[in-house]
mmCIF file of C-alpha atoms in Angstrom:
data_model
loop_
_atom_site.group_PDB
_atom_site.id
_atom_site.type_symbol
_atom_site.label_atom_id
_atom_site.label_comp_id
_atom_site.label_asym_id
_atom_site.label_seq_id
_atom_site.Cartn_x
_atom_site.Cartn_y
_atom_site.Cartn_z
ATOM 1 C CA MET I 1 -53.339 -20.363 45.523
ATOM 2 C CA LYS I 2 -54.570 -17.232 47.299
ATOM 3 C CA THR I 3 -53.142 -15.028 44.571
ATOM 4 C CA THR I 4 -54.837 -17.022 41.802
ATOM 5 C CA PHE I 5 -58.167 -16.970 43.622
ATOM 6 C CA THR I 6 -57.887 -13.231 44.278
ATOM 7 C CA VAL I 7 -57.031 -12.448 40.642
ATOM 8 C CA LEU I 8 -59.998 -14.433 39.351
ATOM 9 C CA MET I 9 -62.333 -12.854 41.905
ATOM 10 C CA VAL I 10 -61.215 -9.281 41.157
ATOM 11 C CA ILE I 11 -61.453 -9.806 37.385
ATOM 12 C CA PHE I 12 -64.934 -11.301 37.831
ATOM 13 C CA LEU I 13 -65.972 -8.287 39.922
ATOM 14 C CA ALA I 14 -64.642 -5.846 37.329
ATOM 15 C CA PHE I 15 -66.267 -7.448 34.292
ATOM 16 C CA SER I 16 -69.570 -8.204 36.020
ATOM 17 C CA GLY I 17 -69.666 -4.805 37.700
ATOM 18 C CA TYR I 18 -69.038 -3.144 34.342
ATOM 19 C CA HIS I 19 -72.530 -4.225 33.268
ATOM 20 C CA LEU I 20 -74.055 -2.587 36.349
ATOM 21 C CA SER I 21 -71.973 0.562 36.744
ATOM 22 C CA PHE I 22 -72.066 3.481 34.283
ATOM 23 C CA LYS I 23 -75.798 2.874 33.690
ATOM 24 C CA SER I 24 -78.444 5.560 34.076
ATOM 25 C CA PHE I 25 -80.867 4.862 36.905
ATOM 26 C CA ARG I 26 -83.398 7.117 38.561
ATOM 27 C CA LEU I 27 -81.403 8.333 41.535
ATOM 28 C CA PRO I 28 -80.905 11.717 43.222
ATOM 29 C CA GLY I 29 -78.370 13.867 41.376
ATOM 30 C CA PHE I 30 -75.450 13.457 43.772
ATOM 31 C CA ALA I 31 -76.110 9.696 44.135
ATOM 32 C CA LEU I 32 -76.317 9.196 40.363
ATOM 33 C CA LYS I 33 -73.088 11.146 39.878
ATOM 34 C CA PHE I 34 -71.374 9.035 42.544
ATOM 35 C CA TYR I 35 -72.654 5.832 40.924
ATOM 36 C CA LEU I 36 -71.711 6.745 37.345
ATOM 37 C CA THR I 37 -68.055 7.248 38.288
ATOM 38 C CA GLY I 38 -67.724 3.688 39.648
ATOM 39 C CA ILE I 39 -66.474 4.956 43.019
ATOM 40 C CA GLU I 40 -68.291 2.073 44.718
ATOM 41 C CA PHE I 41 -65.468 -0.191 43.487
ATOM 42 C CA LEU I 42 -63.031 1.888 45.497
ATOM 43 C CA PHE I 43 -64.985 0.844 48.589
ATOM 44 C CA ILE I 44 -64.979 -2.777 47.399
ATOM 45 C CA GLY I 45 -61.188 -2.538 47.265
ATOM 46 C CA ILE I 46 -61.130 -1.174 50.825
ATOM 47 C CA LEU I 47 -63.327 -4.089 51.937
ATOM 48 C CA LEU I 48 -60.997 -6.637 50.284
ATOM 49 C CA GLY I 49 -57.868 -4.930 51.627
ATOM 50 C CA SER I 50 -55.845 -5.524 54.770
ATOM 51 C CA SER I 51 -58.116 -3.291 56.875
ATOM 52 C CA PHE I 52 -61.063 -5.706 56.560
ATOM 53 C CA LEU I 53 -61.173 -9.086 54.731
ATOM 54 C CA ASN I 54 -57.403 -9.120 54.040
ATOM 55 C CA LEU I 55 -57.800 -10.867 50.674
ATOM 56 C CA LEU I 56 -55.755 -8.169 48.951
ATOM 57 C CA ASP I 57 -52.983 -7.886 51.529
ATOM 58 C CA THR I 58 -49.582 -6.319 50.883
ATOM 59 C CA GLN I 59 -47.965 -9.573 49.722
ATOM 60 C CA THR I 60 -50.832 -10.417 47.344
ATOM 61 C CA LEU I 61 -50.799 -6.912 45.847
ATOM 62 C CA LYS I 62 -47.038 -7.253 45.337
ATOM 63 C CA SER I 63 -47.507 -10.528 43.452
ATOM 64 C CA LEU I 64 -50.154 -8.823 41.284
ATOM 65 C CA GLU I 65 -47.709 -6.142 40.112
ATOM 66 C CA PRO I 66 -47.670 -7.428 36.483
ATOM 67 C CA VAL I 67 -51.478 -7.159 36.391
ATOM 68 C CA SER I 68 -51.435 -3.663 37.881
ATOM 69 C CA GLY I 69 -48.723 -2.682 35.384
ATOM 70 C CA LEU I 70 -50.958 -3.874 32.544
ATOM 71 C CA VAL I 71 -53.894 -1.869 33.943
ATOM 72 C CA LEU I 72 -51.820 1.320 34.196
ATOM 73 C CA GLY I 73 -50.331 0.751 30.752
ATOM 74 C CA TRP I 74 -53.768 0.310 29.210
ATOM 75 C CA ILE I 75 -55.019 3.582 30.712
ATOM 76 C CA GLY I 76 -51.873 5.408 29.594
ATOM 77 C CA LEU I 77 -52.214 4.122 26.029
ATOM 78 C CA ILE I 78 -55.871 5.200 25.842
ATOM 79 C CA TYR I 79 -55.047 8.675 27.133
ATOM 80 C CA GLY I 80 -52.157 9.042 24.678
ATOM 81 C CA PHE I 81 -54.559 8.303 21.824
ATOM 82 C CA GLN I 82 -56.552 11.441 22.697
ATOM 83 C CA PHE I 83 -53.763 13.717 21.516
ATOM 84 C CA GLU I 84 -53.867 13.426 17.750
ATOM 85 C CA ILE I 85 -52.158 16.605 16.553
ATOM 86 C CA LYS I 86 -54.541 17.146 13.609
ATOM 87 C CA LYS I 87 -57.546 17.178 15.937
ATOM 88 C CA VAL I 88 -55.877 19.264 18.641
ATOM 89 C CA LYS I 89 -55.109 22.003 16.074
ATOM 90 C CA ARG I 90 -58.827 22.493 15.429
ATOM 91 C CA PHE I 91 -59.202 24.336 18.726
ATOM 92 C CA PRO I 92 -57.965 27.918 19.265
ATOM 93 C CA PHE I 93 -54.675 28.521 21.036
ATOM 94 C CA ASP I 94 -56.516 30.359 23.812
ATOM 95 C CA PHE I 95 -58.105 27.040 24.804
ATOM 96 C CA PHE I 96 -54.696 25.396 25.189
ATOM 97 C CA LEU I 97 -53.408 28.391 27.152
ATOM 98 C CA SER I 98 -56.498 28.243 29.374
ATOM 99 C CA THR I 99 -55.800 24.592 30.176
ATOM 100 C CA LEU I 100 -52.184 25.421 31.004
ATOM 101 C CA ILE I 101 -53.170 28.258 33.346
ATOM 102 C CA GLU I 102 -55.888 26.263 35.093
ATOM 103 C CA SER I 103 -53.630 23.222 35.591
ATOM 104 C CA PHE I 104 -50.646 25.080 37.011
ATOM 105 C CA ALA I 105 -52.705 27.409 39.201
ATOM 106 C CA THR I 106 -54.299 24.350 40.833
ATOM 107 C CA LEU I 107 -50.989 22.530 41.054
ATOM 108 C CA LEU I 108 -49.160 25.414 42.772
ATOM 109 C CA VAL I 109 -51.909 26.106 45.326
ATOM 110 C CA VAL I 110 -52.253 22.412 46.193
ATOM 111 C CA PHE I 111 -48.506 21.743 46.358
ATOM 112 C CA PHE I 112 -47.641 24.535 48.797
ATOM 113 C CA GLY I 113 -50.866 24.124 50.799
ATOM 114 C CA VAL I 114 -50.564 20.364 51.267
ATOM 115 C CA TYR I 115 -46.809 20.514 51.909
ATOM 116 C CA PHE I 116 -47.508 22.918 54.774
ATOM 117 C CA LEU I 117 -50.309 20.639 56.049
ATOM 118 C CA LEU I 118 -47.999 17.627 56.103
ATOM 119 C CA SER I 119 -45.122 19.410 57.835
ATOM 120 C CA PHE I 120 -45.692 17.136 60.853
ATOM 121 C CA LEU I 121 -44.754 14.000 58.877
ATOM 122 C CA ASP I 122 -41.429 12.577 59.996
ATOM 123 C CA SER I 123 -40.229 11.016 56.755
ATOM 124 C CA ASN I 124 -37.602 11.226 54.036
ATOM 125 C CA ILE I 125 -37.763 14.702 52.496
ATOM 126 C CA ASN I 126 -37.561 13.294 48.949
ATOM 127 C CA ILE I 127 -40.520 10.948 49.468
ATOM 128 C CA LYS I 128 -42.526 13.751 51.031
ATOM 129 C CA ILE I 129 -41.864 16.157 48.142
ATOM 130 C CA MET I 130 -42.555 13.429 45.585
ATOM 131 C CA GLY I 131 -45.812 12.478 47.296
ATOM 132 C CA VAL I 132 -47.091 16.042 47.529
ATOM 133 C CA LEU I 133 -46.066 16.716 43.919
ATOM 134 C CA THR I 134 -47.967 13.595 42.847
ATOM 135 C CA ILE I 135 -51.243 14.558 44.503
ATOM 136 C CA ALA I 136 -50.768 18.118 43.213
ATOM 137 C CA ALA I 137 -50.456 16.690 39.684
ATOM 138 C CA ALA I 138 -53.543 14.526 40.253
ATOM 139 C CA SER I 139 -55.448 17.572 41.500
ATOM 140 C CA ALA I 140 -54.923 19.263 38.127
ATOM 141 C CA CYS I 141 -56.991 16.547 36.422
ATOM 142 C CA SER I 142 -60.707 17.039 35.846
ATOM 143 C CA ALA I 143 -63.509 14.995 34.252
ATOM 144 C CA GLN I 144 -66.580 15.507 32.087
ATOM 145 C CA THR I 145 -68.967 13.214 33.986
ATOM 146 C CA GLY I 146 -70.784 15.987 35.833
ATOM 147 C CA ILE I 147 -70.855 18.231 32.760
ATOM 148 C CA VAL I 148 -72.548 15.551 30.676
ATOM 149 C CA LEU I 149 -74.963 14.683 33.487
ATOM 150 C CA VAL I 150 -76.072 18.261 34.228
ATOM 151 C CA THR I 151 -76.257 19.575 30.666
ATOM 152 C CA SER I 152 -78.726 16.856 29.722
ATOM 153 C CA ASP I 153 -81.313 18.690 31.858
ATOM 154 C CA PHE I 154 -80.433 22.335 31.163
ATOM 155 C CA ASN I 155 -80.405 24.767 28.286
ATOM 156 C CA TYR I 156 -76.838 25.926 28.350
ATOM 157 C CA ASN I 157 -74.178 28.125 26.833
ATOM 158 C CA LYS I 158 -72.577 25.895 24.188
ATOM 159 C CA LYS I 159 -69.334 27.880 24.126
ATOM 160 C CA LEU I 160 -68.922 27.499 27.874
ATOM 161 C CA ILE I 161 -69.582 23.751 27.751
ATOM 162 C CA THR I 162 -67.149 23.331 24.849
ATOM 163 C CA LEU I 163 -64.416 25.092 26.849
ATOM 164 C CA LEU I 164 -65.121 23.019 29.973
ATOM 165 C CA LYS I 165 -65.018 19.793 27.986
ATOM 166 C CA TYR I 166 -61.775 20.817 26.273
ATOM 167 C CA ILE I 167 -60.046 21.682 29.553
ATOM 168 C CA SER I 168 -61.261 18.532 31.312
ATOM 169 C CA SER I 169 -60.028 16.320 28.470
ATOM 170 C CA THR I 170 -56.577 17.908 28.051
ATOM 171 C CA ASP I 171 -55.481 19.104 31.506
ATOM 172 C CA GLY I 172 -54.263 15.578 32.218
ATOM 173 C CA LEU I 173 -51.393 16.220 29.789
ATOM 174 C CA HIS I 174 -49.845 18.751 32.153
ATOM 175 C CA ALA I 175 -50.577 16.502 35.121
ATOM 176 C CA LEU I 176 -48.649 13.647 33.498
ATOM 177 C CA LEU I 177 -45.699 15.904 32.656
ATOM 178 C CA ILE I 178 -45.508 17.073 36.269
ATOM 179 C CA PHE I 179 -45.879 13.494 37.490
ATOM 180 C CA GLY I 180 -42.910 12.570 35.277
ATOM 181 C CA CYS I 181 -40.783 15.028 37.268
ATOM 182 C CA VAL I 182 -41.343 12.853 40.353
ATOM 183 C CA PHE I 183 -39.076 10.198 38.855
ATOM 184 C CA LEU I 184 -36.347 12.757 38.194
ATOM 185 C CA ILE I 185 -36.095 13.763 41.862
ATOM 186 C CA GLN I 186 -36.261 10.265 43.351
ATOM 187 C CA GLN I 187 -32.482 10.267 43.747
ATOM 188 C CA PRO I 188 -30.937 12.828 46.176
ATOM 189 C CA VAL I 189 -29.226 15.732 44.368
ATOM 190 C CA TYR I 190 -26.227 15.513 46.696
ATOM 191 C CA ASP I 191 -25.265 12.188 45.086
ATOM 192 C CA LYS I 192 -22.033 12.847 43.151
ATOM 193 C CA ASN I 193 -23.299 10.775 40.196
ATOM 194 C CA TRP I 194 -26.739 12.438 40.221
ATOM 195 C CA LEU I 195 -26.374 14.164 36.839
ATOM 196 C CA VAL I 196 -25.074 11.034 35.101
ATOM 197 C CA HIS I 197 -27.922 8.940 36.513
ATOM 198 C CA GLN I 198 -30.464 11.534 35.404
ATOM 199 C CA LEU I 199 -29.094 11.606 31.848
ATOM 200 C CA TYR I 200 -29.193 7.811 31.609
ATOM 201 C CA PHE I 201 -32.695 7.785 33.042
ATOM 202 C CA ILE I 202 -33.966 10.379 30.562
ATOM 203 C CA LEU I 203 -32.365 8.395 27.756
ATOM 204 C CA TYR I 204 -34.194 5.257 28.892
ATOM 205 C CA ILE I 205 -37.610 6.828 29.282
ATOM 206 C CA THR I 206 -37.457 8.613 25.928
ATOM 207 C CA GLY I 207 -35.809 5.792 24.004
ATOM 208 C CA VAL I 208 -38.121 2.975 25.125
ATOM 209 C CA PRO I 209 -41.389 4.471 23.767
ATOM 210 C CA PHE I 210 -39.833 5.406 20.410
ATOM 211 C CA ALA I 211 -38.179 1.999 20.024
ATOM 212 C CA LEU I 212 -41.432 0.215 20.854
ATOM 213 C CA CYS I 213 -43.408 2.531 18.579
ATOM 214 C CA PHE I 214 -41.072 1.705 15.677
ATOM 215 C CA LEU I 215 -41.419 -1.997 16.441
ATOM 216 C CA TYR I 216 -45.221 -1.959 16.440
ATOM 217 C CA LEU I 217 -45.419 0.213 13.335
ATOM 218 C CA LEU I 218 -43.546 -2.576 11.560
ATOM 219 C CA PHE I 219 -46.307 -4.971 12.619
ATOM 220 C CA PHE I 220 -49.041 -2.637 11.439
ATOM 221 C CA SER I 221 -47.299 -1.769 8.162
ATOM 222 C CA ASN I 222 -48.253 -5.159 6.708
ATOM 223 C CA ARG I 223 -51.739 -6.502 6.115
ATOM 224 C CA ILE I 224 -53.167 -7.480 9.420
ATOM 225 C CA TYR I 225 -56.592 -8.803 10.371
ATOM 226 C CA GLU I 226 -58.682 -7.051 13.030
ATOM 227 C CA LYS I 227 -58.513 -10.106 15.310
ATOM 228 C CA THR I 228 -54.730 -10.036 15.054
ATOM 229 C CA ILE I 229 -54.673 -6.350 16.011
ATOM 230 C CA SER I 230 -56.055 -7.209 19.454
ATOM 231 C CA ILE I 231 -53.224 -9.694 20.039
ATOM 232 C CA VAL I 232 -50.600 -7.168 18.943
ATOM 233 C CA VAL I 233 -52.080 -4.433 21.153
ATOM 234 C CA ILE I 234 -52.128 -6.689 24.233
ATOM 235 C CA GLY I 235 -48.531 -7.693 23.525
ATOM 236 C CA MET I 236 -47.653 -4.036 23.049
ATOM 237 C CA VAL I 237 -48.982 -3.030 26.460
ATOM 238 C CA LEU I 238 -47.402 -6.056 28.171
ATOM 239 C CA ILE I 239 -43.932 -5.373 26.743
ATOM 240 C CA SER I 240 -44.008 -1.609 27.317
ATOM 241 C CA SER I 241 -45.349 -1.954 30.876
ATOM 242 C CA GLY I 242 -42.797 -4.670 31.601
ATOM 243 C CA ALA I 243 -39.992 -2.466 30.280
ATOM 244 C CA ALA I 244 -41.186 0.352 32.548
ATOM 245 C CA LEU I 245 -41.166 -1.932 35.597
ATOM 246 C CA VAL I 246 -37.647 -3.151 34.789
ATOM 247 C CA ILE I 247 -36.230 0.393 34.809
ATOM 248 C CA ASN I 248 -38.481 1.348 37.789
ATOM 249 C CA PHE I 249 -40.439 3.853 35.745
ATOM 250 C CA SER I 250 -44.129 4.489 35.247
ATOM 251 C CA PRO I 251 -46.120 2.129 32.938
ATOM 252 C CA LEU I 252 -48.691 4.920 32.747
ATOM 253 C CA LEU I 253 -46.205 7.439 31.316
ATOM 254 C CA ILE I 254 -44.397 5.005 29.020
ATOM 255 C CA ASN I 255 -47.661 3.923 27.400
ATOM 256 C CA PHE I 256 -48.947 7.490 27.218
ATOM 257 C CA PHE I 257 -45.930 8.459 25.105
ATOM 258 C CA LEU I 258 -46.341 5.285 23.074
ATOM 259 C CA GLY I 259 -50.034 6.018 22.439
ATOM 260 C CA PHE I 260 -49.229 9.591 21.437
ATOM 261 C CA CYS I 261 -46.655 8.370 18.911
ATOM 262 C CA ILE I 262 -48.895 5.671 17.402
ATOM 263 C CA VAL I 263 -52.004 7.834 17.012
ATOM 264 C CA ASN I 264 -50.030 10.426 15.057
ATOM 265 C CA VAL I 265 -48.227 7.950 12.789
ATOM 266 C CA SER I 266 -50.127 4.674 12.388
ATOM 267 C CA ARG I 267 -52.842 4.105 9.773
ATOM 268 C CA LYS I 268 -54.423 1.473 12.012
ATOM 269 C CA LYS I 269 -55.105 3.953 14.818
ATOM 270 C CA GLU I 270 -58.902 3.657 14.566
ATOM 271 C CA HIS I 271 -58.816 -0.146 14.907
ATOM 272 C CA ILE I 272 -56.361 0.057 17.809
ATOM 273 C CA PHE I 273 -58.394 2.689 19.635
ATOM 274 C CA ASN I 274 -61.663 0.782 19.186
ATOM 275 C CA PHE I 275 -60.114 -2.287 20.780
ATOM 276 C CA LEU I 276 -58.568 -0.275 23.622
ATOM 277 C CA ILE I 277 -61.813 1.491 24.440
ATOM 278 C CA SER I 278 -63.852 -1.730 24.316
ATOM 279 C CA ILE I 279 -62.469 -2.865 27.686
ATOM 280 C CA GLU I 280 -61.648 0.544 29.152
ATOM 281 C CA LYS I 281 -64.352 0.382 31.836
ATOM 282 C CA PRO I 282 -63.423 -3.042 33.291
ATOM 283 C CA VAL I 283 -59.785 -1.908 33.401
ATOM 284 C CA TYR I 284 -60.834 1.278 35.211
ATOM 285 C CA LEU I 285 -62.819 -0.738 37.763
ATOM 286 C CA LEU I 286 -59.814 -3.019 38.341
ATOM 287 C CA LEU I 287 -57.744 0.094 39.025
ATOM 288 C CA LEU I 288 -60.242 1.294 41.644
ATOM 289 C CA VAL I 289 -60.249 -2.096 43.403
ATOM 290 C CA PHE I 290 -56.425 -2.230 43.551
ATOM 291 C CA LEU I 291 -56.237 1.382 44.700
ATOM 292 C CA GLY I 292 -58.827 0.892 47.429
ATOM 293 C CA ALA I 293 -57.005 -2.201 48.737
ATOM 294 C CA GLY I 294 -53.953 -0.076 49.542
ATOM 295 C CA ILE I 295 -55.823 2.468 51.662
ATOM 296 C CA LYS I 296 -55.146 2.549 55.405
ATOM 297 C CA PHE I 297 -57.008 4.828 57.823
ATOM 298 C CA SER I 298 -54.313 5.416 60.413
ATOM 299 C CA ASN I 299 -56.312 8.022 62.404
ATOM 300 C CA ASN I 300 -59.391 10.227 62.213
ATOM 301 C CA PHE I 301 -57.270 13.356 61.655
ATOM 302 C CA ILE I 302 -56.695 12.169 58.096
ATOM 303 C CA PHE I 303 -60.289 13.109 57.176
ATOM 304 C CA PHE I 304 -59.669 16.694 58.269
ATOM 305 C CA ILE I 305 -56.468 16.894 56.210
ATOM 306 C CA ALA I 306 -58.360 15.523 53.192
ATOM 307 C CA ALA I 307 -61.003 18.236 53.663
ATOM 308 C CA CYS I 308 -58.271 20.892 53.715
ATOM 309 C CA TYR I 309 -56.792 19.387 50.561
ATOM 310 C CA SER I 310 -60.221 19.653 48.897
ATOM 311 C CA VAL I 311 -60.395 23.324 49.868
ATOM 312 C CA TYR I 312 -56.933 23.961 48.397
ATOM 313 C CA ARG I 313 -57.913 22.209 45.170
ATOM 314 C CA LEU I 314 -61.150 24.176 44.914
ATOM 315 C CA THR I 315 -59.204 27.397 45.548
ATOM 316 C CA GLY I 316 -56.734 26.521 42.791
ATOM 317 C CA LYS I 317 -59.561 25.781 40.347
ATOM 318 C CA ILE I 318 -61.283 29.081 41.174
ATOM 319 C CA ILE I 319 -58.060 31.083 40.794
ATOM 320 C CA GLY I 320 -57.286 29.303 37.516
ATOM 321 C CA GLY I 321 -60.777 30.047 36.196
ATOM 322 C CA MET I 322 -60.456 33.728 37.055
ATOM 323 C CA LEU I 323 -57.042 33.953 35.339
ATOM 324 C CA ILE I 324 -58.436 32.303 32.187
ATOM 325 C CA THR I 325 -60.912 35.150 31.702
ATOM 326 C CA LYS I 326 -58.041 37.666 31.790
ATOM 327 C CA ILE I 327 -55.808 36.250 29.049
ATOM 328 C CA SER I 328 -57.634 37.821 26.077
ATOM 329 C CA LYS I 329 -60.797 39.633 25.019
ATOM 330 C CA LYS I 330 -62.195 36.411 23.561
ATOM 331 C CA MET I 331 -61.859 34.658 26.918
ATOM 332 C CA SER I 332 -63.303 37.574 28.913
ATOM 333 C CA VAL I 333 -66.832 36.573 27.831
ATOM 334 C CA TYR I 334 -66.652 33.489 30.049
ATOM 335 C CA PRO I 335 -67.755 33.692 33.702
ATOM 336 C CA ALA I 336 -65.097 34.360 36.330
ATOM 337 C CA ASN I 337 -66.231 31.310 38.333
ATOM 338 C CA LEU I 338 -65.290 29.022 35.431
ATOM 339 C CA GLY I 339 -63.371 26.772 37.829
ATOM 340 C CA PHE I 340 -66.660 25.614 39.378
ATOM 341 C CA GLY I 341 -67.115 23.342 36.373
ATOM 342 C CA LEU I 342 -63.777 21.561 36.856
ATOM 343 C CA ILE I 343 -64.126 20.036 40.335
ATOM 344 C CA ASP I 344 -64.481 16.410 39.146
ATOM 345 C CA SER I 345 -61.170 14.521 39.362
ATOM 346 C CA GLY I 346 -61.567 11.812 36.701
ATOM 347 C CA GLY I 347 -59.977 8.411 36.105
ATOM 348 C CA LEU I 348 -56.516 9.719 35.209
ATOM 349 C CA ALA I 349 -56.097 11.113 38.734
ATOM 350 C CA PHE I 350 -56.708 7.602 40.131
ATOM 351 C CA ALA I 351 -54.115 6.166 37.721
ATOM 352 C CA ILE I 352 -51.488 8.736 38.757
ATOM 353 C CA LEU I 353 -52.072 8.038 42.453
ATOM 354 C CA TYR I 354 -51.914 4.268 42.000
ATOM 355 C CA ASP I 355 -48.799 4.458 39.857
ATOM 356 C CA PHE I 356 -47.005 6.428 42.560
ATOM 357 C CA GLN I 357 -48.239 4.018 45.221
ATOM 358 C CA GLN I 358 -46.784 1.078 43.268
ATOM 359 C CA ARG I 359 -43.446 2.664 42.445
ATOM 360 C CA PHE I 360 -42.653 4.067 45.917
ATOM 361 C CA PRO I 361 -44.353 1.867 48.546
ATOM 362 C CA CYS I 362 -43.917 3.074 52.136
ATOM 363 C CA GLU I 363 -46.011 4.364 55.046
ATOM 364 C CA THR I 364 -45.699 8.000 53.945
ATOM 365 C CA THR I 365 -46.873 7.137 50.445
ATOM 366 C CA THR I 366 -49.895 5.224 51.797
ATOM 367 C CA TYR I 367 -50.798 8.126 54.080
ATOM 368 C CA ILE I 368 -50.601 10.712 51.282
ATOM 369 C CA ILE I 369 -52.519 8.565 48.782
ATOM 370 C CA THR I 370 -55.258 7.901 51.356
ATOM 371 C CA ILE I 371 -55.655 11.663 51.866
ATOM 372 C CA ALA I 372 -55.982 12.188 48.119
ATOM 373 C CA LEU I 373 -58.589 9.439 47.709
ATOM 374 C CA ILE I 374 -60.748 10.712 50.580
ATOM 375 C CA SER I 375 -60.566 14.157 49.000
ATOM 376 C CA ILE I 376 -61.721 12.769 45.647
ATOM 377 C CA VAL I 377 -64.802 11.320 47.352
ATOM 378 C CA TYR I 378 -65.466 14.754 48.896
ATOM 379 C CA ASN I 379 -65.104 16.337 45.465
ATOM 380 C CA ASP I 380 -67.632 13.916 43.998
ATOM 381 C CA PHE I 381 -70.275 15.169 46.422
ATOM 382 C CA LEU I 382 -69.398 18.847 45.866
ATOM 383 C CA SER I 383 -68.884 18.939 42.097
ATOM 384 C CA LEU I 384 -72.550 18.905 41.019
ATOM 385 C CA PHE I 385 -73.423 21.737 43.399
ATOM 386 C CA PHE I 386 -70.662 23.995 42.041
ATOM 387 C CA LEU I 387 -71.300 23.039 38.413
ATOM 388 C CA LYS I 388 -74.994 23.919 38.688
ATOM 389 C CA ARG I 389 -74.069 27.275 40.214
ATOM 390 C CA LEU I 390 -71.811 27.967 37.251
ATOM 391 C CA LEU I 391 -74.427 27.018 34.661
ATOM 392 C CA SER I 392 -77.424 28.621 36.393
ATOM 393 C CA LYS I 393 -76.601 32.094 35.024
ATOM 394 C CA ASP I 394 -76.515 30.719 31.473
ATOM 395 C CA ALA I 395 -79.596 28.489 31.758
ATOM 396 C CA GLY I 396 -82.094 29.283 29.019
ATOM 397 C CA THR I 397 -79.501 30.784 26.646
ATOM 398 C CA ILE I 398 -77.927 28.754 23.870
ATOM 399 C CA LYS I 399 -75.054 30.479 22.075
#
């Protein structure tokens, strides 16, 4: 009874809150930025969690795993649809290389910095490495929210904004690939059957998306009404997410690969994408509520660690931005502090963190995820300041 009530309440909050969040109101810049990202639903999740009202306790969240799998699968499918090869080829190779450099510079700085910070944790070494690798992958993600918000009030360098938007929309690809490595190291390497298990696991995670993609292409190959497409898409996400849960893999990654395959093969991709995007925001708000419910503030020291993590992430972004300007003469025209425009974390970072939290539940995981979420809130307050500093030199010039 409690589970049913909680599900209905959370869904009501997400769909009703969707009509209030993401709207433009007259607020101070940092407050408007905070509001437009829907972060307030993260705090609603904290309020409903075990730390306060205890409506979304550990047992209830466990019983809601199919719903959370559907949420993660939906986000993964939407993100996979962004990588249509024909459209990606329109951008120069230097842009792709810039995204690669920026992502891995951030990832390396965050991984080694946070691993050193958490050296005091007395936990399984595999879980610790997997947790730090996860938040390092999430740190590579960036969003366009601040860019869109600031550039509506400034005259700006169009080439710079185009590059920032490209990086912030594609750096999640590298984050997901790194996050996939977490599942390959979940079993200790000293296990004598480690290699066999890894080969079987890789076979599963590559075979499932292609098999499901073939299955759904058969559905879409015949005449199908638009109303029927919605039913097929929902069934698609349910089956693929369920298959991921059965093999203890990520619904986010499985559906990302599935979305990538469908968008590059199916003729119905526009109809599918339109349906997916129509309820993207309520799904995102559900994710924030579930994620917030799992947060536990074990001590005040965690806020200091989160601040250090934010500094490491900012350092990685700055280093990545500087390296981007060195790769070719074409890229040298961009400012060296390019990383200032990539501080926003974005929704994919939340999905990666929640997926890890669901797959590997333990005290160490909760502690690491809480650090990452506090850091994201810090980043939300800092991102506009750094972005405006980046764009101030180019204000008044449109290229």
